[in-house]
Amino acid sequence: MKSRIIPLALSFILPVFSLHLTGCKKEETGIKPFLENIYAADKPGAVVLVKLGNSPADLFVSGLADLERQAAMEPDMVFPIGSITKSFTAVSIMILKEQGKLKTSDSLTKYFPEFSPEYDEVNIGHLLSHTSGILSYNRIPEYLNCEDKSSLSLEQMKSFSKNKPLLFDPGTRFNYSNSNYIILTSIIEKASGGTYQDFVTKEILEKSGMNSTFFDISAVKGSLPLGYEYTDNSIKPSSEDTGHTFGAGMMFASAADISLFIQSLQDGVLISRESLDYLFSVPLEHKDGRPDEYAHGFWVTRIDDVRTIKMEGYCNGFFTNAFYLPVSRTQVVIFPNTSGFPRPDDPAYITRWITRYLRGEPVKILRKTEMSADILESYQGVYRIDDSSTRQVIIKEGKLYTLRTGGPIMEAFPSSEESFFYPNTFTAFTFTRNEKGDLSGMKMTDDEGIPHEASLTVEPVRKPITLDDKKLREFTGKYDFGYSIYEIKTDQNCLTVDDGWREYLLFPESENSFYPWHEDAHWVFQKDENGLVSSLTFKKGSYEQTVRKVD
């Protein structure tokens, strides 16, 4: 595959040329300055590949691969791809199916009779789609307490989930479980008669011409970027050994090689159209709050309402993504050397911006400016959109956030004294004033270019009240949300929630109602006839869910 390499952010290599770029930044348009605005020259960077149809791919590089050495990102660098490995595992299963060596309807116990009869109902299709009900190994104490995970064998990894009770009847719910793909790795080895690595190499890598994809970091040829973790306002070196995750997350690859993988799937080099359609099909709606759905080794999402296939991999220091839009045969592969939050980039937004640009639609590059704390404070208030919706403007630690009824908290960056934009969106707004010059409201243009207005009210923005620790302890325990068990604990004047993916705070707003910082939601606790907390109702906009306390 031929590629055009387009370097960005060259200030640490060619300072004279960089001064010229800086002087004309505001007049520049296109993918190059857009990415340069996201991945700064002195921060961790990214390799971004863009390919349309059968035309050569464009490779953009920006930022640093090593902060300490001030080493630039290079286009052919190899990244740990984490769960993108699952796509290779899923394709391997379909290759074996086409070879007549297995069926997606095969029961798990056909390959592993040592598993309990409860697993008779789990089939390969359930494993592929994360609808098996098998608990993920990274939620199991025996795995978490293992000090040397790097030496774990495939059999040991499989044993962590062996005969653990299923979370639900197979095929009835979605629950992302890395153990599904550990078991699939073992099935591939049983059905093929060889190792997982050898099978993927022979049947996928060699047939696709992928020469920069590896299973072991020691085998990587060329340089590797260092990984970094965003935590609040800091950037720290971060990495992990993924070799023991096998078909769930062990692989390393360049952005160009992932493009070759997509191209091979598109061209029918690896599997038939029927098999590919199966991998890209969603067996059930997940209802877990994500904007996309898991199919079989791939996510299915929408970019500007266009069906899009996504691969995503997360591990410490890296968050790799690849998007493929089948209708236009567009690929966008985004490999940054960062993980954590808050991050400057959103892969879905980057893909939306690039695909809009390729379609010739008007797109802007909005740049953040500095603003005094006094000016920011003057904008705090509640702005009414309509009879049922408001948008709160909240100032916290020198930053401006907005919170719409039933929506997430969003930081907005100033682009001028009265104009702001949301990073990683196309939405911008301007504060308005009346004929006396007093602040009166805001005008917003959303992602689709549609204008909206809101009027300033005298309503107060949300603030927590104080509850003593004894009162807070009444609400602690575990609550069954169906797809996951949430654990609630106390933390000074707040509650903390662990939902299985992350932890966050709940702030008291009344004697039995709490709200999180990150969204406009309310957690209302109920007591039974004995005066003990027995359930809670989660409210967000028009959505309500009441769940029971289980411990």
mmCIF file with all atom_site columns, C-alpha atoms in Angstrom, residues 16-119:
data_model
loop_
_atom_site.group_PDB
_atom_site.id
_atom_site.type_symbol
_atom_site.label_atom_id
_atom_site.label_alt_id
_atom_site.label_comp_id
_atom_site.label_asym_id
_atom_site.label_entity_id
_atom_site.label_seq_id
_atom_site.pdbx_PDB_ins_code
_atom_site.Cartn_x
_atom_site.Cartn_y
_atom_site.Cartn_z
_atom_site.occupancy
_atom_site.B_iso_or_equiv
_atom_site.pdbx_formal_charge
_atom_site.auth_seq_id
_atom_site.auth_comp_id
_atom_site.auth_asym_id
_atom_site.auth_atom_id
_atom_site.pdbx_PDB_model_num
ATOM 1   C CA . VAL A 1 16  ? 12.669  28.492  11.072 1.00 0.00 ? 16  VAL A CA 1
ATOM 2   C CA . PHE A 1 17  ? 9.991   26.675  9.018  1.00 0.00 ? 17  PHE A CA 1
ATOM 3   C CA . SER A 1 18  ? 7.848   26.383  12.173 1.00 0.00 ? 18  SER A CA 1
ATOM 4   C CA . LEU A 1 19  ? 7.816   30.169  12.584 1.00 0.00 ? 19  LEU A CA 1
ATOM 5   C CA . HIS A 1 20  ? 6.402   30.472  9.090  1.00 0.00 ? 20  HIS A CA 1
ATOM 6   C CA . LEU A 1 21  ? 3.673   27.916  9.919  1.00 0.00 ? 21  LEU A CA 1
ATOM 7   C CA . THR A 1 22  ? 2.774   29.718  13.139 1.00 0.00 ? 22  THR A CA 1
ATOM 8   C CA . GLY A 1 23  ? 2.411   32.998  11.339 1.00 0.00 ? 23  GLY A CA 1
ATOM 9   C CA . CYS A 1 24  ? -0.184  31.635  8.917  1.00 0.00 ? 24  CYS A CA 1
ATOM 10  C CA . LYS A 1 25  ? -2.000  29.120  11.122 1.00 0.00 ? 25  LYS A CA 1
ATOM 11  C CA . LYS A 1 26  ? -5.290  31.007  11.205 1.00 0.00 ? 26  LYS A CA 1
ATOM 12  C CA . GLU A 1 27  ? -5.498  31.073  7.411  1.00 0.00 ? 27  GLU A CA 1
ATOM 13  C CA . GLU A 1 28  ? -4.711  27.387  6.959  1.00 0.00 ? 28  GLU A CA 1
ATOM 14  C CA . THR A 1 29  ? -7.410  24.822  6.350  1.00 0.00 ? 29  THR A CA 1
ATOM 15  C CA . GLY A 1 30  ? -7.329  21.075  5.887  1.00 0.00 ? 30  GLY A CA 1
ATOM 16  C CA . ILE A 1 31  ? -6.568  17.907  7.775  1.00 0.00 ? 31  ILE A CA 1
ATOM 17  C CA . LYS A 1 32  ? -2.960  18.808  8.552  1.00 0.00 ? 32  LYS A CA 1
ATOM 18  C CA . PRO A 1 33  ? -3.611  22.038  10.535 1.00 0.00 ? 33  PRO A CA 1
ATOM 19  C CA . PHE A 1 34  ? -6.723  20.480  12.086 1.00 0.00 ? 34  PHE A CA 1
ATOM 20  C CA . LEU A 1 35  ? -4.665  17.652  13.587 1.00 0.00 ? 35  LEU A CA 1
ATOM 21  C CA . GLU A 1 36  ? -1.857  20.028  14.491 1.00 0.00 ? 36  GLU A CA 1
ATOM 22  C CA . ASN A 1 37  ? -4.356  22.005  16.574 1.00 0.00 ? 37  ASN A CA 1
ATOM 23  C CA . ILE A 1 38  ? -5.280  18.849  18.533 1.00 0.00 ? 38  ILE A CA 1
ATOM 24  C CA . TYR A 1 39  ? -1.864  17.235  18.972 1.00 0.00 ? 39  TYR A CA 1
ATOM 25  C CA . ALA A 1 40  ? 0.491   20.020  20.050 1.00 0.00 ? 40  ALA A CA 1
ATOM 26  C CA . ALA A 1 41  ? 4.161   19.986  19.082 1.00 0.00 ? 41  ALA A CA 1
ATOM 27  C CA . ASP A 1 42  ? 5.359   19.717  22.699 1.00 0.00 ? 42  ASP A CA 1
ATOM 28  C CA . LYS A 1 43  ? 2.837   17.109  23.876 1.00 0.00 ? 43  LYS A CA 1
ATOM 29  C CA . PRO A 1 44  ? 2.278   13.391  23.195 1.00 0.00 ? 44  PRO A CA 1
ATOM 30  C CA . GLY A 1 45  ? 1.163   13.002  19.612 1.00 0.00 ? 45  GLY A CA 1
ATOM 31  C CA . ALA A 1 46  ? -0.430  10.654  17.147 1.00 0.00 ? 46  ALA A CA 1
ATOM 32  C CA . VAL A 1 47  ? -0.194  8.914   13.819 1.00 0.00 ? 47  VAL A CA 1
ATOM 33  C CA . VAL A 1 48  ? -3.369  9.415   11.790 1.00 0.00 ? 48  VAL A CA 1
ATOM 34  C CA . LEU A 1 49  ? -4.066  7.596   8.532  1.00 0.00 ? 49  LEU A CA 1
ATOM 35  C CA . VAL A 1 50  ? -6.760  8.656   6.045  1.00 0.00 ? 50  VAL A CA 1
ATOM 36  C CA . LYS A 1 51  ? -7.668  6.533   3.038  1.00 0.00 ? 51  LYS A CA 1
ATOM 37  C CA . LEU A 1 52  ? -10.488 6.897   0.512  1.00 0.00 ? 52  LEU A CA 1
ATOM 38  C CA . GLY A 1 53  ? -11.371 3.876   -1.638 1.00 0.00 ? 53  GLY A CA 1
ATOM 39  C CA . ASN A 1 54  ? -8.384  2.404   -3.447 1.00 0.00 ? 54  ASN A CA 1
ATOM 40  C CA . SER A 1 55  ? -6.398  5.651   -3.496 1.00 0.00 ? 55  SER A CA 1
ATOM 41  C CA . PRO A 1 56  ? -3.102  5.823   -1.592 1.00 0.00 ? 56  PRO A CA 1
ATOM 42  C CA . ALA A 1 57  ? -3.385  6.480   2.127  1.00 0.00 ? 57  ALA A CA 1
ATOM 43  C CA . ASP A 1 58  ? -2.291  9.791   3.643  1.00 0.00 ? 58  ASP A CA 1
ATOM 44  C CA . LEU A 1 59  ? -0.273  9.428   6.864  1.00 0.00 ? 59  LEU A CA 1
ATOM 45  C CA . PHE A 1 60  ? -0.178  12.418  9.212  1.00 0.00 ? 60  PHE A CA 1
ATOM 46  C CA . VAL A 1 61  ? 2.228   12.600  12.145 1.00 0.00 ? 61  VAL A CA 1
ATOM 47  C CA . SER A 1 62  ? 2.084   15.121  14.959 1.00 0.00 ? 62  SER A CA 1
ATOM 48  C CA . GLY A 1 63  ? 3.520   15.703  18.420 1.00 0.00 ? 63  GLY A CA 1
ATOM 49  C CA . LEU A 1 64  ? 6.051   13.698  20.380 1.00 0.00 ? 64  LEU A CA 1
ATOM 50  C CA . ALA A 1 65  ? 6.693   9.984   20.766 1.00 0.00 ? 65  ALA A CA 1
ATOM 51  C CA . ASP A 1 66  ? 8.994   10.606  23.764 1.00 0.00 ? 66  ASP A CA 1
ATOM 52  C CA . LEU A 1 67  ? 8.612   13.745  25.903 1.00 0.00 ? 67  LEU A CA 1
ATOM 53  C CA . GLU A 1 68  ? 11.902  13.415  27.765 1.00 0.00 ? 68  GLU A CA 1
ATOM 54  C CA . ARG A 1 69  ? 13.973  12.978  24.611 1.00 0.00 ? 69  ARG A CA 1
ATOM 55  C CA . GLN A 1 70  ? 11.754  15.362  22.605 1.00 0.00 ? 70  GLN A CA 1
ATOM 56  C CA . ALA A 1 71  ? 11.589  12.655  19.934 1.00 0.00 ? 71  ALA A CA 1
ATOM 57  C CA . ALA A 1 72  ? 9.070   13.233  17.166 1.00 0.00 ? 72  ALA A CA 1
ATOM 58  C CA . MET A 1 73  ? 6.292   10.832  16.321 1.00 0.00 ? 73  MET A CA 1
ATOM 59  C CA . GLU A 1 74  ? 7.136   8.792   13.223 1.00 0.00 ? 74  GLU A CA 1
ATOM 60  C CA . PRO A 1 75  ? 4.640   7.431   10.662 1.00 0.00 ? 75  PRO A CA 1
ATOM 61  C CA . ASP A 1 76  ? 5.799   3.809   10.787 1.00 0.00 ? 76  ASP A CA 1
ATOM 62  C CA . MET A 1 77  ? 5.850   3.500   14.584 1.00 0.00 ? 77  MET A CA 1
ATOM 63  C CA . VAL A 1 78  ? 4.251   0.400   16.092 1.00 0.00 ? 78  VAL A CA 1
ATOM 64  C CA . PHE A 1 79  ? 1.658   0.767   18.867 1.00 0.00 ? 79  PHE A CA 1
ATOM 65  C CA . PRO A 1 80  ? 0.078   -1.710  21.284 1.00 0.00 ? 80  PRO A CA 1
ATOM 66  C CA . ILE A 1 81  ? -3.432  -2.041  19.825 1.00 0.00 ? 81  ILE A CA 1
ATOM 67  C CA . GLY A 1 82  ? -5.164  -3.604  22.839 1.00 0.00 ? 82  GLY A CA 1
ATOM 68  C CA . SER A 1 83  ? -8.675  -4.814  22.032 1.00 0.00 ? 83  SER A CA 1
ATOM 69  C CA . ILE A 1 84  ? -8.263  -4.235  18.291 1.00 0.00 ? 84  ILE A CA 1
ATOM 70  C CA . THR A 1 85  ? -6.666  -7.683  18.656 1.00 0.00 ? 85  THR A CA 1
ATOM 71  C CA . LYS A 1 86  ? -10.225 -8.997  19.137 1.00 0.00 ? 86  LYS A CA 1
ATOM 72  C CA . SER A 1 87  ? -11.008 -8.171  15.507 1.00 0.00 ? 87  SER A CA 1
ATOM 73  C CA . PHE A 1 88  ? -8.181  -10.483 14.395 1.00 0.00 ? 88  PHE A CA 1
ATOM 74  C CA . THR A 1 89  ? -9.522  -13.182 16.720 1.00 0.00 ? 89  THR A CA 1
ATOM 75  C CA . ALA A 1 90  ? -13.036 -12.805 15.299 1.00 0.00 ? 90  ALA A CA 1
ATOM 76  C CA . VAL A 1 91  ? -11.792 -12.993 11.698 1.00 0.00 ? 91  VAL A CA 1
ATOM 77  C CA . SER A 1 92  ? -9.768  -16.097 12.613 1.00 0.00 ? 92  SER A CA 1
ATOM 78  C CA . ILE A 1 93  ? -12.938 -17.780 13.883 1.00 0.00 ? 93  ILE A CA 1
ATOM 79  C CA . MET A 1 94  ? -14.692 -17.047 10.579 1.00 0.00 ? 94  MET A CA 1
ATOM 80  C CA . ILE A 1 95  ? -11.720 -18.421 8.609  1.00 0.00 ? 95  ILE A CA 1
ATOM 81  C CA . LEU A 1 96  ? -11.938 -21.664 10.598 1.00 0.00 ? 96  LEU A CA 1
ATOM 82  C CA . LYS A 1 97  ? -15.695 -21.732 10.014 1.00 0.00 ? 97  LYS A CA 1
ATOM 83  C CA . GLU A 1 98  ? -15.165 -21.423 6.254  1.00 0.00 ? 98  GLU A CA 1
ATOM 84  C CA . GLN A 1 99  ? -12.585 -24.217 6.476  1.00 0.00 ? 99  GLN A CA 1
ATOM 85  C CA . GLY A 1 100 ? -15.270 -26.409 8.046  1.00 0.00 ? 100 GLY A CA 1
ATOM 86  C CA . LYS A 1 101 ? -13.416 -26.736 11.355 1.00 0.00 ? 101 LYS A CA 1
ATOM 87  C CA . LEU A 1 102 ? -16.056 -25.139 13.599 1.00 0.00 ? 102 LEU A CA 1
ATOM 88  C CA . LYS A 1 103 ? -19.493 -23.521 13.721 1.00 0.00 ? 103 LYS A CA 1
ATOM 89  C CA . THR A 1 104 ? -20.530 -20.351 15.517 1.00 0.00 ? 104 THR A CA 1
ATOM 90  C CA . SER A 1 105 ? -23.329 -22.423 17.074 1.00 0.00 ? 105 SER A CA 1
ATOM 91  C CA . ASP A 1 106 ? -20.826 -24.832 18.661 1.00 0.00 ? 106 ASP A CA 1
ATOM 92  C CA . SER A 1 107 ? -21.201 -25.112 22.420 1.00 0.00 ? 107 SER A CA 1
ATOM 93  C CA . LEU A 1 108 ? -18.308 -24.087 24.621 1.00 0.00 ? 108 LEU A CA 1
ATOM 94  C CA . THR A 1 109 ? -18.316 -27.503 26.316 1.00 0.00 ? 109 THR A CA 1
ATOM 95  C CA . LYS A 1 110 ? -17.746 -29.184 22.943 1.00 0.00 ? 110 LYS A CA 1
ATOM 96  C CA . TYR A 1 111 ? -14.178 -27.858 23.131 1.00 0.00 ? 111 TYR A CA 1
ATOM 97  C CA . PHE A 1 112 ? -13.816 -27.826 26.897 1.00 0.00 ? 112 PHE A CA 1
ATOM 98  C CA . PRO A 1 113 ? -15.804 -30.670 28.519 1.00 0.00 ? 113 PRO A CA 1
ATOM 99  C CA . GLU A 1 114 ? -14.186 -29.793 31.833 1.00 0.00 ? 114 GLU A CA 1
ATOM 100 C CA . PHE A 1 115 ? -16.444 -26.733 32.043 1.00 0.00 ? 115 PHE A CA 1
ATOM 101 C CA . SER A 1 116 ? -19.621 -27.168 34.089 1.00 0.00 ? 116 SER A CA 1
ATOM 102 C CA . PRO A 1 117 ? -22.944 -28.070 32.381 1.00 0.00 ? 117 PRO A CA 1
ATOM 103 C CA . GLU A 1 118 ? -24.068 -24.452 32.894 1.00 0.00 ? 118 GLU A CA 1
ATOM 104 C CA . TYR A 1 119 ? -21.730 -23.580 30.016 1.00 0.00 ? 119 TYR A CA 1
#
